[in-house]
CSV table of C-alpha atoms in Angstrom, one decimal:
chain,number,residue,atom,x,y,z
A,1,UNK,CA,-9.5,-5.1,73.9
A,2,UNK,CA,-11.6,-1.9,75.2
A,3,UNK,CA,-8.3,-0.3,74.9
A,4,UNK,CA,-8.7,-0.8,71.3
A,5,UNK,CA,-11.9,0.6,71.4
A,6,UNK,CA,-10.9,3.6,73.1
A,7,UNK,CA,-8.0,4.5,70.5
A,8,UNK,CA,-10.3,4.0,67.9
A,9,UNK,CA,-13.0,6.7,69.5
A,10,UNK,CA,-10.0,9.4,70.1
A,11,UNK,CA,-8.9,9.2,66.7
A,12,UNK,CA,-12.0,9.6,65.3
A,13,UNK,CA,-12.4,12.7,67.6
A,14,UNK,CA,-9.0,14.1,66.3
A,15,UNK,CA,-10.0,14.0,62.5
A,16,UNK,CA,-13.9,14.6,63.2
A,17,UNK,CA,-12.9,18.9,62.9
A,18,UNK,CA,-11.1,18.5,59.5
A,19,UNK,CA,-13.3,19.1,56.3
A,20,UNK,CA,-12.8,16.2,53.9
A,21,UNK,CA,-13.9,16.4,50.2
A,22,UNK,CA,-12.8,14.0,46.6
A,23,UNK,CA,-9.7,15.9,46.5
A,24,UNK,CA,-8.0,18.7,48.5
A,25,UNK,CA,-6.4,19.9,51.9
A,26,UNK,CA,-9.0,17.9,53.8
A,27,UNK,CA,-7.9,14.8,52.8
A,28,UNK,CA,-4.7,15.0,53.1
A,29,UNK,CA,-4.2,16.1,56.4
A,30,UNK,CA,-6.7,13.4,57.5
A,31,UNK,CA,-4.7,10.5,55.5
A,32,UNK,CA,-1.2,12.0,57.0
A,33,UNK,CA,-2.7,11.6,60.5
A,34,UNK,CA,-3.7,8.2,59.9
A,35,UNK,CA,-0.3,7.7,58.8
A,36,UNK,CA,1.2,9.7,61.2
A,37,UNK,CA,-0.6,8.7,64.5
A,38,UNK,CA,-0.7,4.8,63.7
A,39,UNK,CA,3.1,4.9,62.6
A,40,UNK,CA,2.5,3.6,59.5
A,41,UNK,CA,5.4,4.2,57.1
A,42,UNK,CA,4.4,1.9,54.5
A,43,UNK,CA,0.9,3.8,53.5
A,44,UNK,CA,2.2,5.4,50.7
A,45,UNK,CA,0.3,8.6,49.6
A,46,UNK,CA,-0.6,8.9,45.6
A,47,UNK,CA,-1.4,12.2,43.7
A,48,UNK,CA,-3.8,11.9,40.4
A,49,UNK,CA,-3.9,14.8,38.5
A,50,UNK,CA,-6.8,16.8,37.4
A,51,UNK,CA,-8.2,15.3,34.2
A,52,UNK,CA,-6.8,12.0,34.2
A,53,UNK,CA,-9.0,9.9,32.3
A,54,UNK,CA,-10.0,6.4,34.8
A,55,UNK,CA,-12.0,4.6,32.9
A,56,UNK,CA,-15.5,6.8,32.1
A,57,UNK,CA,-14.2,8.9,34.3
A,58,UNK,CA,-12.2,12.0,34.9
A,59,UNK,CA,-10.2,13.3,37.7
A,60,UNK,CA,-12.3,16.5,38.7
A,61,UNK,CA,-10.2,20.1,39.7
A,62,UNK,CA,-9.0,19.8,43.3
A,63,UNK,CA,-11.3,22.1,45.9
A,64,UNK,CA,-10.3,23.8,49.2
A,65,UNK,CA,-12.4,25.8,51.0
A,66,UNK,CA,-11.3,28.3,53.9
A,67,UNK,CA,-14.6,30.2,54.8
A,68,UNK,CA,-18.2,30.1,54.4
A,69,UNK,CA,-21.0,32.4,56.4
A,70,UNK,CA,-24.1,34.1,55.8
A,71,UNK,CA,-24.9,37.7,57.6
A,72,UNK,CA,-28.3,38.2,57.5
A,73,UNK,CA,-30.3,41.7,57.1
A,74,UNK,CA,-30.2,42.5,61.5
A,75,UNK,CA,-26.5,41.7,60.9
A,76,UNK,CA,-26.4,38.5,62.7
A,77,UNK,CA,-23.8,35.8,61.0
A,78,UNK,CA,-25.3,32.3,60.2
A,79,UNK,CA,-24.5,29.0,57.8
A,80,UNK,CA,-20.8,30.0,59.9
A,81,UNK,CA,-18.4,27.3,58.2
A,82,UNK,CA,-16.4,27.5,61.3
A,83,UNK,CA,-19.0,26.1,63.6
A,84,UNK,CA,-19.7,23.6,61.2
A,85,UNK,CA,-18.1,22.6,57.8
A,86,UNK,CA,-21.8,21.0,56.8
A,87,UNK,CA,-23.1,24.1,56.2
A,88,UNK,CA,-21.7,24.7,53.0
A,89,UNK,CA,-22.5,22.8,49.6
A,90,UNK,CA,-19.5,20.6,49.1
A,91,UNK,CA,-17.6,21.7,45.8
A,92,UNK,CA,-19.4,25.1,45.9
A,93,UNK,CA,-17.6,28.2,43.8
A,94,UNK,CA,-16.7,31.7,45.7
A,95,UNK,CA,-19.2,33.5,46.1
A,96,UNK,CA,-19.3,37.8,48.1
A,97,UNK,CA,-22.3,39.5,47.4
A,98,UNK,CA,-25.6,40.9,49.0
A,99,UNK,CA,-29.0,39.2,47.6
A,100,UNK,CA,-32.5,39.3,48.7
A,101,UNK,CA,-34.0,36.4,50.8
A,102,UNK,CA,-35.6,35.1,47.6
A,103,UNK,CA,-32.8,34.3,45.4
A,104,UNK,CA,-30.9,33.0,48.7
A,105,UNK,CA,-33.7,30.5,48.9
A,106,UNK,CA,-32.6,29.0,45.7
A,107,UNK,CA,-29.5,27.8,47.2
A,108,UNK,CA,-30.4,27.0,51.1
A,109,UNK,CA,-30.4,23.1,51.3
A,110,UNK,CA,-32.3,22.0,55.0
A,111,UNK,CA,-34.5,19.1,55.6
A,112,UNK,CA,-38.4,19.8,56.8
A,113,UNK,CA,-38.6,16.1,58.5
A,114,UNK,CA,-35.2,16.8,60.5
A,115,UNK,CA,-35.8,20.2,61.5
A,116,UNK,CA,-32.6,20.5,63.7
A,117,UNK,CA,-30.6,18.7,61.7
A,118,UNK,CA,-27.8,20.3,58.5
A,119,UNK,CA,-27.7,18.2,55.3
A,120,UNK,CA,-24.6,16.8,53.6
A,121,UNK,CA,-25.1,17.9,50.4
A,122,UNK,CA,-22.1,18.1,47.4
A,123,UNK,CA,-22.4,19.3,44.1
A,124,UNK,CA,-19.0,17.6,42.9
A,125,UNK,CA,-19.8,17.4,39.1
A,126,UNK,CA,-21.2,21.2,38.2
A,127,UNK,CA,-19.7,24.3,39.5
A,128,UNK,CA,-22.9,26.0,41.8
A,129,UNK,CA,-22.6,27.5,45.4
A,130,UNK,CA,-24.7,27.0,48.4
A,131,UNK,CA,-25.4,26.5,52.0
A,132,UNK,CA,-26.9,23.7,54.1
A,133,UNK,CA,-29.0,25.5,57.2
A,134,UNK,CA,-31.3,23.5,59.8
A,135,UNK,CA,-34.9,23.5,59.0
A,136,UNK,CA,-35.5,25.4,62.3
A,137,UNK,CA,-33.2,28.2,60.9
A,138,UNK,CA,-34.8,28.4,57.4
A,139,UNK,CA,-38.2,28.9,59.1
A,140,UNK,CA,-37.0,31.9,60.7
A,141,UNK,CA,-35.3,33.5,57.8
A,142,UNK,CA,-37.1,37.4,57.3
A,143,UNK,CA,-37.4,39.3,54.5
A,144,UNK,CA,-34.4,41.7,53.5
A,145,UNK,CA,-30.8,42.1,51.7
A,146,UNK,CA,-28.1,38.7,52.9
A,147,UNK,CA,-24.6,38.7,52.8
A,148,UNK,CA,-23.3,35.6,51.2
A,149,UNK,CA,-19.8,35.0,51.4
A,150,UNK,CA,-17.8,31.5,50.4
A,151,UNK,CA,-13.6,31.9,50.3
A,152,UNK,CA,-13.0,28.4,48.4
A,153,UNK,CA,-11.2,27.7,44.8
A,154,UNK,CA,-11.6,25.5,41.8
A,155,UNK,CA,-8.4,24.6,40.5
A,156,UNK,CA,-5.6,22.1,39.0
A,157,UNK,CA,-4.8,20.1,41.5
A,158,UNK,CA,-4.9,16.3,42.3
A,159,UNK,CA,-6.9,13.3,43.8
A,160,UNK,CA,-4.9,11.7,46.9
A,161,UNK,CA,-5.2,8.2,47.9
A,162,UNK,CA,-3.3,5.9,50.4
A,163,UNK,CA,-2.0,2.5,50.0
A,164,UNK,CA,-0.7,0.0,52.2
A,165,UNK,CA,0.7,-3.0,50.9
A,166,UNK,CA,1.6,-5.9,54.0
A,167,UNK,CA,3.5,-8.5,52.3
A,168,UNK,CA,2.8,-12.5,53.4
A,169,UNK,CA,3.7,-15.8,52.7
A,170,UNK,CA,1.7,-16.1,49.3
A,171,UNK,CA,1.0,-13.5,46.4
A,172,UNK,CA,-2.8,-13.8,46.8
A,173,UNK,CA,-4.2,-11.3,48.3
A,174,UNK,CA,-7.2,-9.7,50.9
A,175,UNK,CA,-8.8,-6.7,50.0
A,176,UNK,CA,-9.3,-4.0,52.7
A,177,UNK,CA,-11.0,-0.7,51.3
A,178,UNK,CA,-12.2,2.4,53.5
A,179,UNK,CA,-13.2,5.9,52.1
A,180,UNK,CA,-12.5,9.5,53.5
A,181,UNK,CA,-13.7,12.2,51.5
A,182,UNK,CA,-16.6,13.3,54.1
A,183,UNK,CA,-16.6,16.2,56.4
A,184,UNK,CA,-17.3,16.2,59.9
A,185,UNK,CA,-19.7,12.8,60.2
A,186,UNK,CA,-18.2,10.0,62.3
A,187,UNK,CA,-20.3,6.7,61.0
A,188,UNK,CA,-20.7,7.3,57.4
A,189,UNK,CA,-17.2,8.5,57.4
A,190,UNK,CA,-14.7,8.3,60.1
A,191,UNK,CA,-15.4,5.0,61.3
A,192,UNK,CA,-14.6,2.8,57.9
A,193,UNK,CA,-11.2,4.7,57.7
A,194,UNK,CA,-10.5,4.5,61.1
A,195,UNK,CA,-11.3,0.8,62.0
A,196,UNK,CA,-9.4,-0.1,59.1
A,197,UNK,CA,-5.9,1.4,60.0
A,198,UNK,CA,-6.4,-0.4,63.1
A,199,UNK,CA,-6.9,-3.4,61.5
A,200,UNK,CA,-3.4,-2.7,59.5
A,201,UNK,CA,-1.7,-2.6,62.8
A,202,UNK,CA,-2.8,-5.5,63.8
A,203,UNK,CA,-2.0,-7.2,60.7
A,204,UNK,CA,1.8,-5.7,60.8
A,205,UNK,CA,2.0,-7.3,64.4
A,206,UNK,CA,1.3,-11.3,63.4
A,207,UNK,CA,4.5,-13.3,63.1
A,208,UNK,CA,3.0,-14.7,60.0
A,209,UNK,CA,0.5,-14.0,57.6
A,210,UNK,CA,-0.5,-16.8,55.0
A,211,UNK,CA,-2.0,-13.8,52.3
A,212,UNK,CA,-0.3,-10.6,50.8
A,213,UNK,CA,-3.1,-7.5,52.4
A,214,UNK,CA,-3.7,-4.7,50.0
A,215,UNK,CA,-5.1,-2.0,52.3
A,216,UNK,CA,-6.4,1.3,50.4
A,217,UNK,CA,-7.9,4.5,51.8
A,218,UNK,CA,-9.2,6.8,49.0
A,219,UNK,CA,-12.2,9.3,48.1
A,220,UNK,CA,-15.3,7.0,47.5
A,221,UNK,CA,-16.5,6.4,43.8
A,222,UNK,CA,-14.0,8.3,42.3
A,223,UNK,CA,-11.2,6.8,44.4
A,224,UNK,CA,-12.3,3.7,43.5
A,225,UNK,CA,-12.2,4.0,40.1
A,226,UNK,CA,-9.2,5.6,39.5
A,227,UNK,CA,-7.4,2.7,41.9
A,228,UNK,CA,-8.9,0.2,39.8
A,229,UNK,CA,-7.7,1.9,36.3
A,230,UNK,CA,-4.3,1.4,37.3
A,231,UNK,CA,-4.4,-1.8,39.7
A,232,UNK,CA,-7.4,-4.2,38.5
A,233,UNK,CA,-5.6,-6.7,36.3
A,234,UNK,CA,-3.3,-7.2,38.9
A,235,UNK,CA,-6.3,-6.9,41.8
A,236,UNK,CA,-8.1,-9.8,39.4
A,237,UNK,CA,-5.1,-12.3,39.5
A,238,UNK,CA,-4.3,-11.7,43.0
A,239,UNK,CA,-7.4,-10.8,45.3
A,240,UNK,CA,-8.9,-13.9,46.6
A,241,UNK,CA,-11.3,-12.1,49.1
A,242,UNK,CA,-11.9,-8.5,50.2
A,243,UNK,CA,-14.0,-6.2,52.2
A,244,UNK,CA,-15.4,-2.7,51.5
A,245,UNK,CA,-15.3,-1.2,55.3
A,246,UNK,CA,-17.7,1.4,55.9
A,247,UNK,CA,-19.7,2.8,58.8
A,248,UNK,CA,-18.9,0.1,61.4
A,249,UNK,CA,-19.2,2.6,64.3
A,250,UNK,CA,-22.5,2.5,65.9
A,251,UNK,CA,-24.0,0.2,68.3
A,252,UNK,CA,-27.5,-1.0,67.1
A,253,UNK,CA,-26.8,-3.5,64.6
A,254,UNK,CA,-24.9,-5.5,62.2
A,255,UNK,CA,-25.2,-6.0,58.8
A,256,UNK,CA,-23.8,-7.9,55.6
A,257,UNK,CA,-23.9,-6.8,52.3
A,258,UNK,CA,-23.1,-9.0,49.3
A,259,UNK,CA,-20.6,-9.2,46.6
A,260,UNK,CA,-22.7,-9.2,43.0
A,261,UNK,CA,-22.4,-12.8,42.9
A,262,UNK,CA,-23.2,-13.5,46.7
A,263,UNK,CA,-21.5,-16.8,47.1
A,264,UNK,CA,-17.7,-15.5,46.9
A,265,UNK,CA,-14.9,-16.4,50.0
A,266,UNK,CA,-15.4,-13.0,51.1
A,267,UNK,CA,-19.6,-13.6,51.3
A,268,UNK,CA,-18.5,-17.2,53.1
A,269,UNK,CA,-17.1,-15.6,56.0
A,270,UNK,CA,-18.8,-12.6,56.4
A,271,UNK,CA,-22.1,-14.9,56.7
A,272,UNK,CA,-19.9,-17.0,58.8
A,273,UNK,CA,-18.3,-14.9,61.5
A,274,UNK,CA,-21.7,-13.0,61.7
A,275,UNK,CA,-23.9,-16.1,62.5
A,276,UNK,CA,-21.5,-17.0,65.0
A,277,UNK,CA,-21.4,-13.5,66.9
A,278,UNK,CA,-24.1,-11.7,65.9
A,279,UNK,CA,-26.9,-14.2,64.3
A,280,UNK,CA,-29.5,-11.4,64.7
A,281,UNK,CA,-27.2,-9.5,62.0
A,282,UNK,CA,-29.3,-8.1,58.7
A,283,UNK,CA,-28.7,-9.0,55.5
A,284,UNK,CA,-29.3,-7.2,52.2
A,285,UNK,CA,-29.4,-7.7,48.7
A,286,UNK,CA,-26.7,-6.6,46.3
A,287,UNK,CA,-29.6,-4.4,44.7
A,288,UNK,CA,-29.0,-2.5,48.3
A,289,UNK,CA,-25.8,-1.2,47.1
A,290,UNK,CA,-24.9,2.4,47.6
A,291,UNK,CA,-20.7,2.5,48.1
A,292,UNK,CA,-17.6,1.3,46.4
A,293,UNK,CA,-19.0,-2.2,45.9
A,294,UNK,CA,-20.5,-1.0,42.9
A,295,UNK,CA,-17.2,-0.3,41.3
A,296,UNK,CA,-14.8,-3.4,42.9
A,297,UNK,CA,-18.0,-5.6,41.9
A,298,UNK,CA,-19.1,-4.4,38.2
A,299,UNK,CA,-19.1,-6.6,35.4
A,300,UNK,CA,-15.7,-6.9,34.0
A,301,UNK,CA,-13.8,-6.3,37.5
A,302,UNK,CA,-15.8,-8.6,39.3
A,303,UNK,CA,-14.0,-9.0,42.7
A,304,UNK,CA,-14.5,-10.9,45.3
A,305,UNK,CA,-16.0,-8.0,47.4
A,306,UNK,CA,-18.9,-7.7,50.3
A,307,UNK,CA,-19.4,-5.6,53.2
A,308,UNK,CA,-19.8,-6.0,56.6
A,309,UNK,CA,-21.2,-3.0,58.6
A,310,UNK,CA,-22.9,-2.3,61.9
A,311,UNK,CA,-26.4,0.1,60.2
A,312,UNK,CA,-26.2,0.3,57.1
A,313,UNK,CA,-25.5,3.6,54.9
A,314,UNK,CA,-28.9,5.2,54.3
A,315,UNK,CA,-30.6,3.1,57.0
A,316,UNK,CA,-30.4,5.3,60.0
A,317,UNK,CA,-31.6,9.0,60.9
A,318,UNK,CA,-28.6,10.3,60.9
A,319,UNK,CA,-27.1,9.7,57.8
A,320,UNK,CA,-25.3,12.6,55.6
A,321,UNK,CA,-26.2,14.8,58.2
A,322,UNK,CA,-25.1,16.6,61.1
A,323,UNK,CA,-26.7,14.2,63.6
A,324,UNK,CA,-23.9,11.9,62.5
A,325,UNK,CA,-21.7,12.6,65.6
A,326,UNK,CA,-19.1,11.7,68.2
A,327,UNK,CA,-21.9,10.4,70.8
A,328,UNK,CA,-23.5,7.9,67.3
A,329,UNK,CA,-20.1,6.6,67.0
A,330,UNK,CA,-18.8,4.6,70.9
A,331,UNK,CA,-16.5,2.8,71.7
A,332,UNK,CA,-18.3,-0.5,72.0
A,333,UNK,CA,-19.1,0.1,67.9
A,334,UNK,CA,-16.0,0.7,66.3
A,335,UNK,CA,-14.2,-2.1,69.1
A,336,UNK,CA,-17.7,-4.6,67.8
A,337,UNK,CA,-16.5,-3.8,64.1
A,338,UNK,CA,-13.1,-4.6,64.7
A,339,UNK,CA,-13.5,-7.5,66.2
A,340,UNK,CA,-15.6,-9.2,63.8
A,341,UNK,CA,-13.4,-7.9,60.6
A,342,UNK,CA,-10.6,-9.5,62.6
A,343,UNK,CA,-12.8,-12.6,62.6
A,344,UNK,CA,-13.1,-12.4,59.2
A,345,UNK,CA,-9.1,-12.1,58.5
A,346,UNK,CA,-8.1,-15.0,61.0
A,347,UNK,CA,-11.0,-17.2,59.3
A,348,UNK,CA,-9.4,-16.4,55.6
A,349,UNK,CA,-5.9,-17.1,57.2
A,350,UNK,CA,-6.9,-20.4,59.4
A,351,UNK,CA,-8.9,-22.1,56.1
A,352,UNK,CA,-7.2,-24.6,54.3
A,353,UNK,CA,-7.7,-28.2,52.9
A,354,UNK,CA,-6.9,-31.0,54.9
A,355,UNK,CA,-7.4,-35.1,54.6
A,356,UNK,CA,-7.1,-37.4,57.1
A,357,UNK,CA,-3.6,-39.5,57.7
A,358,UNK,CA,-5.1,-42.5,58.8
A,359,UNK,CA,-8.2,-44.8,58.1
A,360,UNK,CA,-10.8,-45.0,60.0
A,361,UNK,CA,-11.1,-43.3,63.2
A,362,UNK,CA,-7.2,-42.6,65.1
A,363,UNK,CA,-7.0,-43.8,68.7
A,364,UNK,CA,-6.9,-40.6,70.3
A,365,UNK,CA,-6.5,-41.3,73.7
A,366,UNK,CA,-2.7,-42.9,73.1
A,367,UNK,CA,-1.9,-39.3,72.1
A,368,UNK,CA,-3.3,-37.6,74.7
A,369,UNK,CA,-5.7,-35.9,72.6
A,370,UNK,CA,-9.1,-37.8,74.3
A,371,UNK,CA,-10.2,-36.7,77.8
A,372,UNK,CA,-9.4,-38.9,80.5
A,373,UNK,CA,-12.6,-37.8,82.7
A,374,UNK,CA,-16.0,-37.1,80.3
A,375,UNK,CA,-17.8,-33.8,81.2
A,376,UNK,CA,-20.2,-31.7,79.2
A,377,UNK,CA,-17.5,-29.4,78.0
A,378,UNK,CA,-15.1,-32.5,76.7
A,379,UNK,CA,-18.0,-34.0,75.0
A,380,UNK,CA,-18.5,-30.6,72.7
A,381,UNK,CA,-14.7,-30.9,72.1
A,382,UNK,CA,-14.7,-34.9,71.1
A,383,UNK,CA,-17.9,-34.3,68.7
A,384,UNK,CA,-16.6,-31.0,67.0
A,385,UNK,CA,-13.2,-32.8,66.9
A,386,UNK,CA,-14.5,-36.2,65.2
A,387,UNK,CA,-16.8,-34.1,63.2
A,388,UNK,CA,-14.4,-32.5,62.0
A,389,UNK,CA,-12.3,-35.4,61.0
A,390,UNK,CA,-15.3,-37.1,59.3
A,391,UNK,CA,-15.5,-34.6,56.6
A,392,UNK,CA,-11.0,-33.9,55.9
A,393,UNK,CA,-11.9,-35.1,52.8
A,394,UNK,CA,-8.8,-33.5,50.8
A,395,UNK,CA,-11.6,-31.5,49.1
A,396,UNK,CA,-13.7,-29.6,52.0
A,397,UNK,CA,-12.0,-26.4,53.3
A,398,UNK,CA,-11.9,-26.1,56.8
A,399,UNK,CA,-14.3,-23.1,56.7
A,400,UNK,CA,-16.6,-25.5,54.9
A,401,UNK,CA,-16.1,-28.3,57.5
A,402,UNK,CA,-16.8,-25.8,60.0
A,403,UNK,CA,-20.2,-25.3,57.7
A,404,UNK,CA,-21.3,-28.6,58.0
A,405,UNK,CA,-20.7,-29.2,61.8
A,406,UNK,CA,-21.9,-25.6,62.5
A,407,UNK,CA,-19.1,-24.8,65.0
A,408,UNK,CA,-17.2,-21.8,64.2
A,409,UNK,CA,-13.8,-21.9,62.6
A,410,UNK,CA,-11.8,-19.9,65.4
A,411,UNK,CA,-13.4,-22.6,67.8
A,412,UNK,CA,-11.7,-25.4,66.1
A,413,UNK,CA,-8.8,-23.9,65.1
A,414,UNK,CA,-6.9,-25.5,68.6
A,415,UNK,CA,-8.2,-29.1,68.0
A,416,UNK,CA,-6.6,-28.7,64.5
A,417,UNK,CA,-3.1,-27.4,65.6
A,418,UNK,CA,-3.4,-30.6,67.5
A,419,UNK,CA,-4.4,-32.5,65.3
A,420,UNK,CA,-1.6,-31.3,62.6
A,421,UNK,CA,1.1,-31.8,65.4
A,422,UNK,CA,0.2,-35.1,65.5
A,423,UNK,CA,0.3,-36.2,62.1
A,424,UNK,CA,-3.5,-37.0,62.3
A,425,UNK,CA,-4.1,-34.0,59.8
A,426,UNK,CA,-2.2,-33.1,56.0
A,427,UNK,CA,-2.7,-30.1,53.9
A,428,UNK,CA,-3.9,-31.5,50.0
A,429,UNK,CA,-3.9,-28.2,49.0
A,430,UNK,CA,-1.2,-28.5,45.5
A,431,UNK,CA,2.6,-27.2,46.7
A,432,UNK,CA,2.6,-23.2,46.1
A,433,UNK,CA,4.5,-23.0,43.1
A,434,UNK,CA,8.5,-20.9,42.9
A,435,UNK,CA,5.8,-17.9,41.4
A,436,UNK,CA,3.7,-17.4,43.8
A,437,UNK,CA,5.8,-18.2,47.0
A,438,UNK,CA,7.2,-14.4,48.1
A,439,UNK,CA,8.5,-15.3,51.4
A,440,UNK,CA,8.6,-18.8,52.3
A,441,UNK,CA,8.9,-19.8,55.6
């Protein structure tokens, strides 16, 4: 599984350089190399066009940006958009022209209490310019004439998105949702995008998958709700769980944040899995919000949507700065994240309703299902596996079986393959009906 891990970390190295915005170049090139590099021919690539209305909402004009720099009055070239694509004000307009330190003032962006560190700072909504600089850099700023100079357009354009649709058994559907319309930061950004499309290939590999997984990789907020505007009705009827996947590539913690509602399938298993794994995970509040939750979980879409994370946007240093490197996101992160999102997935896949076939308790040793020699281990096996039997009701779920007994579900999925095979176990769950059975098996 490192080996996972490892993949993971290179890719995020290979799209770490690009600069990402809502719409544009940037984007593009990233989504075509997640495309591209993970051999994924079914993520289809979408083009919105500038001033489509999506819900309250308008497509903005598409920006690119080639150059940015400042050349201060001793000549010397700083704010160099080649050395980092931070340091200028996302969305800004073209600017060439020589001002004096105090009107450059009025559009230098730095942050006192991270004096080394270049914010992330967009101005998506009004046409201004700008540049981002470290405190450090500000401080040292002297008196005289600046050269300001910004090589980017405003134009018609589009917003891009990517969809992946993996087809399975059933019409219902899991929700998988990861932004990329950041520059160069790996957590906030790369990571959620990244972990995803891994996830996709893992999903593409499974002989069988129970649910249909929608899989979308847009520009947050406004990618959102443009994909909603023309896929919620369907998303509403369809999506029984889903997860919004972002920064899930450092190493000092996990956290869960919940749908609106906070007691949806999705919230289940996230609480699940992470008890199981990672008990000393965090959990928020849905007033914590701050990401594309807020649109798949607003009043009138209402989807069954949580996140799980490792630190949480806006909770650490680093955030929407420049601090938010290669050596923040490791290996061991984006494999920890993987690993419990694929949790998650085999949890949705594995639960199911099942009633016993016989009454009272079967004779398990006559089908070879009962140890013949007790040890500690065996006796963990026999309780979860009576346990377990004691509440197939016909109405519990297995992930609410696994609840009750407090085992976790992946644990017990063996003793009920066993326990199917031997007739000991039937699935109440209604017959799937001709309209929602897309590839019966």
């Amino acid at each position: 599984m490192r080996d996972i891990g490892i993949e993971m970390h290179k890719l995020c190295e290979k799209l770490f350089p690009i600069c990402r915005s809502i719409t544009g170049t940037g984007f593009r090139e990233s989504l075509n190399i997640l495309k591209n590099d993970m051999q994924l021919n079914g993520l289809n690539v979408f083009e919105v066009a500038t001033g489509t209305k999506c819900f309250d909402w308008e497509i903005p004009k598409e920006w690119n940006i080639r150059d940015a720099f400042i050349i201060t009055p001793d000549g010397k070239k700083i704010c160099d958009f080649q050395v980092s694509n931070l340091h200028a004000v996302g969305y800004s307009i073209s600017i060439n022209q020589e001002i004096s330190l105090e009107e450059l003032q009025n559009h230098l962006y730095s942050l006192p209490e991270q004096p080394n560190a270049i914010p992330y700072i967009t101005s998506y909504y009004e046409e201004r310019w700008g540049f981002c600089i470290t405190q450090q850099e500000r401080d040292a700023l002297k008196p005289g004439t600046y050269s300001v100079y910004i090589d980017s357009d405003l134009r018609e354009g589009s917003l891009t998105y990517g969809e992946l649709i993996i087809p399975g058994a059933t019409k219902e559907e899991v929700f998988l949702s990861s932004y990329l319309c950041h520059p160069s930061m790996a957590n906030n950004e790369l990571s959620g995008p990244v972990v995803t499309i891994f996830l996709a290939k893992w999903l593409l590999s499974l002989p069988f998958r129970k649910y249909t997984y929608r899989i979308i990789i847009i520009p947050e907020t406004i990618g959102s709700i443009t994909y909603l505007s023309r896929h919620y009705k369907a998303m509403k009827e369809n999506i029984i769980a889903g997860f919004n996947i972002t920064c899930v590539g450092d190493d000092r913690a996990y956290s869960y944040l919940p749908s609106r509602t906070g007691n949806t399938l999705a919230d289940q298993v996230a609480k699940h899995v992470l008890t199981h794994t990672h008990p000393e995970f965090i959990s928020y509040s849905f007033l914590d919000r701050g990401s594309d939750e807020r649109q798949y979980c607003s009043k009138g879409i209402d989807l069954p949507v949580c996140s799980i994370m490792r630190t949480k946007y806006g909770c650490y240093p680093e955030y929407h700065t420049s601090l938010d490197d290669l050596e923040l996101v490791t290996t061991n992160g984006l494999l920890g994240s993987y690993e419990v999102l694929k949790k998650s997935i085999e949890c949705l896949e594995a639960n199911e309703t099942l009633a016993t076939n016989c009454l009272c308790e079967p004779q398990l040793g006559k089908r070879g299902l009962h140890p013949t020699i007790g040890t500690k281990d065996s006796s963990s096996v026999i309780k979860n596996m009576m346990n377990f039997l004691a509440y197939c009701d016909g109405v519990s779920t297995n992930l609410e079986i696994a609840e009750k007994i407090n085992a976790p579900l992946w644990a017990l999925q063996d003793t009920i393959n066993k326990l199917k095979s031997e007739n000991l176990l039937i699935n109440v769950e209604s017959v799937l009906g001709a309209d929602n059975i897309v590839n019966p098996t």
